[in-house]
Amino acid sequence: LWFEWEGEPRSVTVSIGVAVVSSGITVESGDVVAIADDALYTSKKEGRNRVTALEVGGHSVSAVGVKPQLVGE
């Protein structure tokens, strides 16, 4: 993603990690944060502009490895 800042072109990338908690289960907040952190680092390892979602039970969900197509890529 490109934009202009103070007259200079700049590039921005994003890596996102998401923790998915199924309804009806009880989890500790620290577990949710740890899974989201794992998902974030998976996104970073797999490449830029990526969203990775991991289920708190440790199983990957269908959103793993989603890389949205951005204008200009």
PDB file of N, CA, C and O in Angstrom:
ATOM      1  N   LEU A   1       0.857  -1.159   0.000  1.00  0.00           N
ATOM      2  CA  LEU A   1       0.000   0.000   0.000  1.00  0.00           C
ATOM      3  C   LEU A   1       0.909   1.229   0.000  1.00  0.00           C
ATOM      4  O   LEU A   1       1.788   1.345   0.853  1.00  0.00           O
ATOM      5  N   TRP A   2       0.682   2.106  -0.951  1.00  0.00           N
ATOM      6  CA  TRP A   2       1.501   3.319  -1.055  1.00  0.00           C
ATOM      7  C   TRP A   2       0.670   4.548  -0.722  1.00  0.00           C
ATOM      8  O   TRP A   2      -0.511   4.611  -1.024  1.00  0.00           O
ATOM      9  N   PHE A   3       1.307   5.504  -0.096  1.00  0.00           N
ATOM     10  CA  PHE A   3       0.691   6.794   0.164  1.00  0.00           C
ATOM     11  C   PHE A   3       1.787   7.847   0.176  1.00  0.00           C
ATOM     12  O   PHE A   3       2.972   7.528   0.114  1.00  0.00           O
ATOM     13  N   GLU A   4       1.383   9.089   0.218  1.00  0.00           N
ATOM     14  CA  GLU A   4       2.354  10.179   0.223  1.00  0.00           C
ATOM     15  C   GLU A   4       2.372  10.829   1.594  1.00  0.00           C
ATOM     16  O   GLU A   4       1.332  11.096   2.192  1.00  0.00           O
ATOM     17  N   TRP A   5       3.571  11.054   2.128  1.00  0.00           N
ATOM     18  CA  TRP A   5       3.751  11.714   3.426  1.00  0.00           C
ATOM     19  C   TRP A   5       4.801  12.804   3.255  1.00  0.00           C
ATOM     20  O   TRP A   5       5.922  12.524   2.856  1.00  0.00           O
ATOM     21  N   GLU A   6       4.403  14.040   3.517  1.00  0.00           N
ATOM     22  CA  GLU A   6       5.284  15.188   3.381  1.00  0.00           C
ATOM     23  C   GLU A   6       5.964  15.213   2.013  1.00  0.00           C
ATOM     24  O   GLU A   6       7.166  15.452   1.894  1.00  0.00           O
ATOM     25  N   GLY A   7       5.168  14.911   0.984  1.00  0.00           N
ATOM     26  CA  GLY A   7       5.653  14.969  -0.384  1.00  0.00           C
ATOM     27  C   GLY A   7       6.465  13.782  -0.847  1.00  0.00           C
ATOM     28  O   GLY A   7       6.932  13.736  -1.984  1.00  0.00           O
ATOM     29  N   GLU A   8       6.661  12.785   0.009  1.00  0.00           N
ATOM     30  CA  GLU A   8       7.457  11.601  -0.329  1.00  0.00           C
ATOM     31  C   GLU A   8       6.568  10.354  -0.374  1.00  0.00           C
ATOM     32  O   GLU A   8       5.721  10.171   0.501  1.00  0.00           O
ATOM     33  N   PRO A   9       6.754   9.494  -1.387  1.00  0.00           N
ATOM     34  CA  PRO A   9       5.987   8.244  -1.420  1.00  0.00           C
ATOM     35  C   PRO A   9       6.443   7.295  -0.302  1.00  0.00           C
ATOM     36  O   PRO A   9       7.636   7.181  -0.033  1.00  0.00           O
ATOM     37  N   ARG A  10       5.484   6.676   0.358  1.00  0.00           N
ATOM     38  CA  ARG A  10       5.773   5.742   1.458  1.00  0.00           C
ATOM     39  C   ARG A  10       5.018   4.442   1.224  1.00  0.00           C
ATOM     40  O   ARG A  10       3.936   4.427   0.667  1.00  0.00           O
ATOM     41  N   SER A  11       5.593   3.361   1.709  1.00  0.00           N
ATOM     42  CA  SER A  11       4.974   2.043   1.608  1.00  0.00           C
ATOM     43  C   SER A  11       4.578   1.556   2.995  1.00  0.00           C
ATOM     44  O   SER A  11       5.315   1.762   3.961  1.00  0.00           O
ATOM     45  N   VAL A  12       3.403   0.922   3.103  1.00  0.00           N
ATOM     46  CA  VAL A  12       2.932   0.382   4.364  1.00  0.00           C
ATOM     47  C   VAL A  12       2.525  -1.078   4.142  1.00  0.00           C
ATOM     48  O   VAL A  12       1.883  -1.400   3.147  1.00  0.00           O
ATOM     49  N   THR A  13       2.934  -1.947   5.058  1.00  0.00           N
ATOM     50  CA  THR A  13       2.476  -3.331   5.044  1.00  0.00           C
ATOM     51  C   THR A  13       1.850  -3.641   6.395  1.00  0.00           C
ATOM     52  O   THR A  13       2.071  -2.921   7.368  1.00  0.00           O
ATOM     53  N   VAL A  14       1.074  -4.728   6.451  1.00  0.00           N
ATOM     54  CA  VAL A  14       0.433  -5.098   7.705  1.00  0.00           C
ATOM     55  C   VAL A  14       0.415  -6.616   7.844  1.00  0.00           C
ATOM     56  O   VAL A  14       0.222  -7.336   6.882  1.00  0.00           O
ATOM     57  N   SER A  15       0.685  -7.067   9.054  1.00  0.00           N
ATOM     58  CA  SER A  15       0.536  -8.475   9.416  1.00  0.00           C
ATOM     59  C   SER A  15      -0.416  -8.513  10.600  1.00  0.00           C
ATOM     60  O   SER A  15      -0.230  -7.789  11.575  1.00  0.00           O
ATOM     61  N   ILE A  16      -1.454  -9.363  10.513  1.00  0.00           N
ATOM     62  CA  ILE A  16      -2.484  -9.401  11.543  1.00  0.00           C
ATOM     63  C   ILE A  16      -2.621 -10.824  12.067  1.00  0.00           C
ATOM     64  O   ILE A  16      -2.634 -11.777  11.287  1.00  0.00           O
ATOM     65  N   GLY A  17      -2.732 -10.953  13.378  1.00  0.00           N
ATOM     66  CA  GLY A  17      -2.997 -12.239  14.012  1.00  0.00           C
ATOM     67  C   GLY A  17      -4.287 -12.169  14.798  1.00  0.00           C
ATOM     68  O   GLY A  17      -4.514 -11.213  15.533  1.00  0.00           O
ATOM     69  N   VAL A  18      -5.137 -13.183  14.622  1.00  0.00           N
ATOM     70  CA  VAL A  18      -6.449 -13.209  15.260  1.00  0.00           C
ATOM     71  C   VAL A  18      -6.609 -14.510  16.029  1.00  0.00           C
ATOM     72  O   VAL A  18      -6.294 -15.579  15.516  1.00  0.00           O
ATOM     73  N   ALA A  19      -7.107 -14.417  17.254  1.00  0.00           N
ATOM     74  CA  ALA A  19      -7.461 -15.595  18.042  1.00  0.00           C
ATOM     75  C   ALA A  19      -8.969 -15.798  17.943  1.00  0.00           C
ATOM     76  O   ALA A  19      -9.739 -14.863  18.159  1.00  0.00           O
ATOM     77  N   VAL A  20      -9.383 -17.013  17.588  1.00  0.00           N
ATOM     78  CA  VAL A  20     -10.806 -17.333  17.434  1.00  0.00           C
ATOM     79  C   VAL A  20     -11.233 -18.191  18.621  1.00  0.00           C
ATOM     80  O   VAL A  20     -10.617 -19.220  18.897  1.00  0.00           O
ATOM     81  N   VAL A  21     -12.273 -17.749  19.313  1.00  0.00           N
ATOM     82  CA  VAL A  21     -12.812 -18.486  20.449  1.00  0.00           C
ATOM     83  C   VAL A  21     -14.232 -18.912  20.103  1.00  0.00           C
ATOM     84  O   VAL A  21     -15.081 -18.070  19.820  1.00  0.00           O
ATOM     85  N   SER A  22     -14.476 -20.223  20.098  1.00  0.00           N
ATOM     86  CA  SER A  22     -15.823 -20.727  19.819  1.00  0.00           C
ATOM     87  C   SER A  22     -16.754 -20.374  20.973  1.00  0.00           C
ATOM     88  O   SER A  22     -16.331 -20.318  22.137  1.00  0.00           O
ATOM     89  N   SER A  23     -18.017 -20.158  20.645  1.00  0.00           N
ATOM     90  CA  SER A  23     -18.974 -19.824  21.698  1.00  0.00           C
ATOM     91  C   SER A  23     -19.170 -21.033  22.615  1.00  0.00           C
ATOM     92  O   SER A  23     -19.061 -22.180  22.189  1.00  0.00           O
ATOM     93  N   GLY A  24     -19.402 -20.757  23.852  1.00  0.00           N
ATOM     94  CA  GLY A  24     -19.683 -21.807  24.809  1.00  0.00           C
ATOM     95  C   GLY A  24     -18.469 -22.377  25.518  1.00  0.00           C
ATOM     96  O   GLY A  24     -18.613 -23.220  26.398  1.00  0.00           O
ATOM     97  N   ILE A  25     -17.249 -21.931  25.156  1.00  0.00           N
ATOM     98  CA  ILE A  25     -16.082 -22.416  25.891  1.00  0.00           C
ATOM     99  C   ILE A  25     -15.527 -21.299  26.769  1.00  0.00           C
ATOM    100  O   ILE A  25     -15.626 -20.125  26.439  1.00  0.00           O
ATOM    101  N   THR A  26     -14.950 -21.711  27.860  1.00  0.00           N
ATOM    102  CA  THR A  26     -14.340 -20.769  28.790  1.00  0.00           C
ATOM    103  C   THR A  26     -12.831 -20.837  28.602  1.00  0.00           C
ATOM    104  O   THR A  26     -12.252 -21.920  28.591  1.00  0.00           O
ATOM    105  N   VAL A  27     -12.228 -19.683  28.409  1.00  0.00           N
ATOM    106  CA  VAL A  27     -10.778 -19.621  28.213  1.00  0.00           C
ATOM    107  C   VAL A  27     -10.197 -18.496  29.057  1.00  0.00           C
ATOM    108  O   VAL A  27     -10.893 -17.549  29.412  1.00  0.00           O
ATOM    109  N   GLU A  28      -8.936 -18.631  29.350  1.00  0.00           N
ATOM    110  CA  GLU A  28      -8.220 -17.582  30.077  1.00  0.00           C
ATOM    111  C   GLU A  28      -7.801 -16.496  29.081  1.00  0.00           C
ATOM    112  O   GLU A  28      -7.429 -16.802  27.949  1.00  0.00           O
ATOM    113  N   SER A  29      -7.856 -15.247  29.510  1.00  0.00           N
ATOM    114  CA  SER A  29      -7.491 -14.148  28.618  1.00  0.00           C
ATOM    115  C   SER A  29      -6.048 -14.282  28.128  1.00  0.00           C
ATOM    116  O   SER A  29      -5.742 -13.959  26.974  1.00  0.00           O
ATOM    117  N   GLY A  30      -5.162 -14.769  28.985  1.00  0.00           N
ATOM    118  CA  GLY A  30      -3.766 -14.955  28.587  1.00  0.00           C
ATOM    119  C   GLY A  30      -3.611 -15.953  27.459  1.00  0.00           C
ATOM    120  O   GLY A  30      -2.747 -15.802  26.598  1.00  0.00           O
ATOM    121  N   ASP A  31      -4.472 -16.990  27.439  1.00  0.00           N
ATOM    122  CA  ASP A  31      -4.440 -17.974  26.350  1.00  0.00           C
ATOM    123  C   ASP A  31      -4.853 -17.331  25.026  1.00  0.00           C
ATOM    124  O   ASP A  31      -4.269 -17.609  23.979  1.00  0.00           O
ATOM    125  N   VAL A  32      -5.858 -16.473  25.088  1.00  0.00           N
ATOM    126  CA  VAL A  32      -6.322 -15.791  23.876  1.00  0.00           C
ATOM    127  C   VAL A  32      -5.215 -14.890  23.325  1.00  0.00           C
ATOM    128  O   VAL A  32      -4.932 -14.889  22.131  1.00  0.00           O
ATOM    129  N   VAL A  33      -4.566 -14.156  24.207  1.00  0.00           N
ATOM    130  CA  VAL A  33      -3.480 -13.267  23.785  1.00  0.00           C
ATOM    131  C   VAL A  33      -2.320 -14.084  23.203  1.00  0.00           C
ATOM    132  O   VAL A  33      -1.752 -13.716  22.172  1.00  0.00           O
ATOM    133  N   ALA A  34      -1.986 -15.205  23.826  1.00  0.00           N
ATOM    134  CA  ALA A  34      -0.882 -16.040  23.342  1.00  0.00           C
ATOM    135  C   ALA A  34      -1.184 -16.600  21.950  1.00  0.00           C
ATOM    136  O   ALA A  34      -0.303 -16.620  21.076  1.00  0.00           O
ATOM    137  N   ILE A  35      -2.410 -17.039  21.710  1.00  0.00           N
ATOM    138  CA  ILE A  35      -2.785 -17.576  20.402  1.00  0.00           C
ATOM    139  C   ILE A  35      -2.772 -16.460  19.357  1.00  0.00           C
ATOM    140  O   ILE A  35      -2.295 -16.650  18.238  1.00  0.00           O
ATOM    141  N   ALA A  36      -3.285 -15.284  19.707  1.00  0.00           N
ATOM    142  CA  ALA A  36      -3.250 -14.151  18.774  1.00  0.00           C
ATOM    143  C   ALA A  36      -1.809 -13.783  18.436  1.00  0.00           C
ATOM    144  O   ALA A  36      -1.491 -13.470  17.281  1.00  0.00           O
ATOM    145  N   ASP A  37      -0.935 -13.840  19.418  1.00  0.00           N
ATOM    146  CA  ASP A  37       0.486 -13.556  19.198  1.00  0.00           C
ATOM    147  C   ASP A  37       1.106 -14.599  18.253  1.00  0.00           C
ATOM    148  O   ASP A  37       1.840 -14.249  17.332  1.00  0.00           O
ATOM    149  N   ASP A  38       0.786 -15.884  18.477  1.00  0.00           N
ATOM    150  CA  ASP A  38       1.267 -16.935  17.576  1.00  0.00           C
ATOM    151  C   ASP A  38       0.779 -16.689  16.146  1.00  0.00           C
ATOM    152  O   ASP A  38       1.531 -16.844  15.183  1.00  0.00           O
ATOM    153  N   ALA A  39      -0.497 -16.306  16.021  1.00  0.00           N
ATOM    154  CA  ALA A  39      -1.065 -16.037  14.696  1.00  0.00           C
ATOM    155  C   ALA A  39      -0.357 -14.851  14.041  1.00  0.00           C
ATOM    156  O   ALA A  39      -0.077 -14.872  12.840  1.00  0.00           O
ATOM    157  N   LEU A  40      -0.059 -13.815  14.825  1.00  0.00           N
ATOM    158  CA  LEU A  40       0.649 -12.652  14.293  1.00  0.00           C
ATOM    159  C   LEU A  40       2.012 -13.058  13.736  1.00  0.00           C
ATOM    160  O   LEU A  40       2.379 -12.691  12.619  1.00  0.00           O
ATOM    161  N   TYR A  41       2.771 -13.832  14.510  1.00  0.00           N
ATOM    162  CA  TYR A  41       4.101 -14.220  14.051  1.00  0.00           C
ATOM    163  C   TYR A  41       4.046 -15.190  12.874  1.00  0.00           C
ATOM    164  O   TYR A  41       4.939 -15.199  12.033  1.00  0.00           O
ATOM    165  N   THR A  42       2.969 -15.973  12.770  1.00  0.00           N
ATOM    166  CA  THR A  42       2.760 -16.803  11.580  1.00  0.00           C
ATOM    167  C   THR A  42       2.567 -15.908  10.362  1.00  0.00           C
ATOM    168  O   THR A  42       3.159 -16.152   9.307  1.00  0.00           O
ATOM    169  N   SER A  43       1.763 -14.863  10.505  1.00  0.00           N
ATOM    170  CA  SER A  43       1.559 -13.914   9.400  1.00  0.00           C
ATOM    171  C   SER A  43       2.870 -13.265   8.988  1.00  0.00           C
ATOM    172  O   SER A  43       3.171 -13.140   7.806  1.00  0.00           O
ATOM    173  N   LYS A  44       3.658 -12.857   9.959  1.00  0.00           N
ATOM    174  CA  LYS A  44       4.945 -12.216   9.654  1.00  0.00           C
ATOM    175  C   LYS A  44       5.874 -13.182   8.923  1.00  0.00           C
ATOM    176  O   LYS A  44       6.566 -12.807   7.984  1.00  0.00           O
ATOM    177  N   LYS A  45       5.889 -14.433   9.346  1.00  0.00           N
ATOM    178  CA  LYS A  45       6.760 -15.433   8.734  1.00  0.00           C
ATOM    179  C   LYS A  45       6.321 -15.760   7.303  1.00  0.00           C
ATOM    180  O   LYS A  45       7.159 -15.965   6.424  1.00  0.00           O
ATOM    181  N   GLU A  46       5.007 -15.777   7.067  1.00  0.00           N
ATOM    182  CA  GLU A  46       4.467 -16.149   5.756  1.00  0.00           C
ATOM    183  C   GLU A  46       4.561 -15.027   4.727  1.00  0.00           C
ATOM    184  O   GLU A  46       4.442 -15.278   3.539  1.00  0.00           O
ATOM    185  N   GLY A  47       4.726 -13.803   5.155  1.00  0.00           N
ATOM    186  CA  GLY A  47       4.839 -12.697   4.209  1.00  0.00           C
ATOM    187  C   GLY A  47       4.005 -11.506   4.612  1.00  0.00           C
ATOM    188  O   GLY A  47       3.230 -11.557   5.561  1.00  0.00           O
ATOM    189  N   ARG A  48       4.189 -10.435   3.878  1.00  0.00           N
ATOM    190  CA  ARG A  48       3.502  -9.185   4.197  1.00  0.00           C
ATOM    191  C   ARG A  48       2.035  -9.223   3.800  1.00  0.00           C
ATOM    192  O   ARG A  48       1.620 -10.009   2.968  1.00  0.00           O
ATOM    193  N   ASN A  49       1.283  -8.293   4.391  1.00  0.00           N
ATOM    194  CA  ASN A  49      -0.128  -8.094   4.060  1.00  0.00           C
ATOM    195  C   ASN A  49      -0.914  -9.390   4.189  1.00  0.00           C
ATOM    196  O   ASN A  49      -1.576  -9.836   3.265  1.00  0.00           O
ATOM    197  N   ARG A  50      -0.827  -9.989   5.352  1.00  0.00           N
ATOM    198  CA  ARG A  50      -1.441 -11.290   5.587  1.00  0.00           C
ATOM    199  C   ARG A  50      -2.217 -11.273   6.904  1.00  0.00           C
ATOM    200  O   ARG A  50      -1.817 -10.635   7.859  1.00  0.00           O
ATOM    201  N   VAL A  51      -3.336 -12.007   6.914  1.00  0.00           N
ATOM    202  CA  VAL A  51      -4.135 -12.190   8.116  1.00  0.00           C
ATOM    203  C   VAL A  51      -4.131 -13.683   8.445  1.00  0.00           C
ATOM    204  O   VAL A  51      -4.423 -14.503   7.589  1.00  0.00           O
ATOM    205  N   THR A  52      -3.782 -14.027   9.695  1.00  0.00           N
ATOM    206  CA  THR A  52      -3.810 -15.413  10.134  1.00  0.00           C
ATOM    207  C   THR A  52      -4.713 -15.510  11.352  1.00  0.00           C
ATOM    208  O   THR A  52      -4.584 -14.725  12.285  1.00  0.00           O
ATOM    209  N   ALA A  53      -5.649 -16.469  11.323  1.00  0.00           N
ATOM    210  CA  ALA A  53      -6.547 -16.701  12.448  1.00  0.00           C
ATOM    211  C   ALA A  53      -6.304 -18.110  12.968  1.00  0.00           C
ATOM    212  O   ALA A  53      -6.221 -19.053  12.195  1.00  0.00           O
ATOM    213  N   LEU A  54      -6.154 -18.240  14.278  1.00  0.00           N
ATOM    214  CA  LEU A  54      -5.976 -19.539  14.915  1.00  0.00           C
ATOM    215  C   LEU A  54      -7.038 -19.723  15.988  1.00  0.00           C
ATOM    216  O   LEU A  54      -7.334 -18.795  16.737  1.00  0.00           O
ATOM    217  N   GLU A  55      -7.595 -20.917  16.041  1.00  0.00           N
ATOM    218  CA  GLU A  55      -8.581 -21.236  17.066  1.00  0.00           C
ATOM    219  C   GLU A  55      -7.864 -21.438  18.395  1.00  0.00           C
ATOM    220  O   GLU A  55      -6.769 -22.004  18.435  1.00  0.00           O
ATOM    221  N   VAL A  56      -8.456 -21.014  19.483  1.00  0.00           N
ATOM    222  CA  VAL A  56      -7.814 -21.101  20.786  1.00  0.00           C
ATOM    223  C   VAL A  56      -7.479 -22.539  21.142  1.00  0.00           C
ATOM    224  O   VAL A  56      -6.502 -22.804  21.810  1.00  0.00           O
ATOM    225  N   GLY A  57      -8.213 -23.518  20.623  1.00  0.00           N
ATOM    226  CA  GLY A  57      -7.911 -24.921  20.861  1.00  0.00           C
ATOM    227  C   GLY A  57      -6.642 -25.377  20.163  1.00  0.00           C
ATOM    228  O   GLY A  57      -6.222 -26.512  20.308  1.00  0.00           O
ATOM    229  N   GLY A  58      -6.003 -24.510  19.372  1.00  0.00           N
ATOM    230  CA  GLY A  58      -4.764 -24.846  18.693  1.00  0.00           C
ATOM    231  C   GLY A  58      -4.944 -25.323  17.272  1.00  0.00           C
ATOM    232  O   GLY A  58      -3.981 -25.586  16.575  1.00  0.00           O
ATOM    233  N   HIS A  59      -6.184 -25.428  16.816  1.00  0.00           N
ATOM    234  CA  HIS A  59      -6.446 -25.888  15.458  1.00  0.00           C
ATOM    235  C   HIS A  59      -6.593 -24.689  14.532  1.00  0.00           C
ATOM    236  O   HIS A  59      -7.253 -23.722  14.869  1.00  0.00           O
ATOM    237  N   SER A  60      -5.983 -24.776  13.370  1.00  0.00           N
ATOM    238  CA  SER A  60      -6.111 -23.695  12.405  1.00  0.00           C
ATOM    239  C   SER A  60      -7.540 -23.618  11.900  1.00  0.00           C
ATOM    240  O   SER A  60      -8.211 -24.632  11.759  1.00  0.00           O
ATOM    241  N   VAL A  61      -7.982 -22.419  11.617  1.00  0.00           N
ATOM    242  CA  VAL A  61      -9.305 -22.227  11.018  1.00  0.00           C
ATOM    243  C   VAL A  61      -9.128 -21.760   9.586  1.00  0.00           C
ATOM    244  O   VAL A  61      -8.026 -21.451   9.149  1.00  0.00           O
ATOM    245  N   SER A  62     -10.205 -21.682   8.855  1.00  0.00           N
ATOM    246  CA  SER A  62     -10.124 -21.439   7.416  1.00  0.00           C
ATOM    247  C   SER A  62      -9.478 -20.108   7.042  1.00  0.00           C
ATOM    248  O   SER A  62      -9.034 -19.956   5.913  1.00  0.00           O
ATOM    249  N   ALA A  63      -9.403 -19.159   7.945  1.00  0.00           N
ATOM    250  CA  ALA A  63      -8.845 -17.853   7.606  1.00  0.00           C
ATOM    251  C   ALA A  63      -7.315 -17.843   7.583  1.00  0.00           C
ATOM    252  O   ALA A  63      -6.712 -16.852   7.217  1.00  0.00           O
ATOM    253  N   VAL A  64      -6.678 -18.948   7.941  1.00  0.00           N
ATOM    254  CA  VAL A  64      -5.216 -18.982   7.974  1.00  0.00           C
ATOM    255  C   VAL A  64      -4.659 -18.706   6.586  1.00  0.00           C
ATOM    256  O   VAL A  64      -5.089 -19.297   5.600  1.00  0.00           O
ATOM    257  N   GLY A  65      -3.703 -17.815   6.518  1.00  0.00           N
ATOM    258  CA  GLY A  65      -3.011 -17.558   5.268  1.00  0.00           C
ATOM    259  C   GLY A  65      -3.751 -16.668   4.297  1.00  0.00           C
ATOM    260  O   GLY A  65      -3.418 -16.652   3.131  1.00  0.00           O
ATOM    261  N   VAL A  66      -4.732 -15.941   4.750  1.00  0.00           N
ATOM    262  CA  VAL A  66      -5.438 -15.028   3.862  1.00  0.00           C
ATOM    263  C   VAL A  66      -4.519 -13.869   3.531  1.00  0.00           C
ATOM    264  O   VAL A  66      -3.954 -13.231   4.420  1.00  0.00           O
ATOM    265  N   LYS A  67      -4.321 -13.632   2.248  1.00  0.00           N
ATOM    266  CA  LYS A  67      -3.512 -12.498   1.833  1.00  0.00           C
ATOM    267  C   LYS A  67      -4.356 -11.654   0.886  1.00  0.00           C
ATOM    268  O   LYS A  67      -4.514 -11.986  -0.279  1.00  0.00           O
ATOM    269  N   PRO A  68      -4.932 -10.565   1.401  1.00  0.00           N
ATOM    270  CA  PRO A  68      -5.769  -9.720   0.560  1.00  0.00           C
ATOM    271  C   PRO A  68      -4.950  -9.101  -0.581  1.00  0.00           C
ATOM    272  O   PRO A  68      -3.796  -8.739  -0.394  1.00  0.00           O
ATOM    273  N   GLN A  69      -5.556  -9.017  -1.740  1.00  0.00           N
ATOM    274  CA  GLN A  69      -4.905  -8.371  -2.879  1.00  0.00           C
ATOM    275  C   GLN A  69      -5.112  -6.867  -2.757  1.00  0.00           C
ATOM    276  O   GLN A  69      -6.238  -6.405  -2.687  1.00  0.00           O
ATOM    277  N   LEU A  70      -4.014  -6.140  -2.683  1.00  0.00           N
ATOM    278  CA  LEU A  70      -4.093  -4.691  -2.546  1.00  0.00           C
ATOM    279  C   LEU A  70      -3.836  -4.033  -3.880  1.00  0.00           C
ATOM    280  O   LEU A  70      -3.078  -4.555  -4.708  1.00  0.00           O
ATOM    281  N   VAL A  71      -4.441  -2.890  -4.089  1.00  0.00           N
ATOM    282  CA  VAL A  71      -4.202  -2.119  -5.300  1.00  0.00           C
ATOM    283  C   VAL A  71      -2.725  -1.780  -5.388  1.00  0.00           C
ATOM    284  O   VAL A  71      -2.112  -1.360  -4.414  1.00  0.00           O
ATOM    285  N   GLY A  72      -2.126  -2.005  -6.534  1.00  0.00           N
ATOM    286  CA  GLY A  72      -0.730  -1.665  -6.732  1.00  0.00           C
ATOM    287  C   GLY A  72       0.221  -2.791  -6.427  1.00  0.00           C
ATOM    288  O   GLY A  72       1.427  -2.658  -6.601  1.00  0.00           O
ATOM    289  N   GLU A  73      -0.271  -3.939  -5.977  1.00  0.00           N
ATOM    290  CA  GLU A  73       0.614  -5.071  -5.706  1.00  0.00           C
ATOM    291  C   GLU A  73       0.795  -5.897  -6.956  1.00  0.00           C
ATOM    292  O   GLU A  73      -0.074  -6.105  -7.723  1.00  0.00           O
TER     293      GLU A  73
END
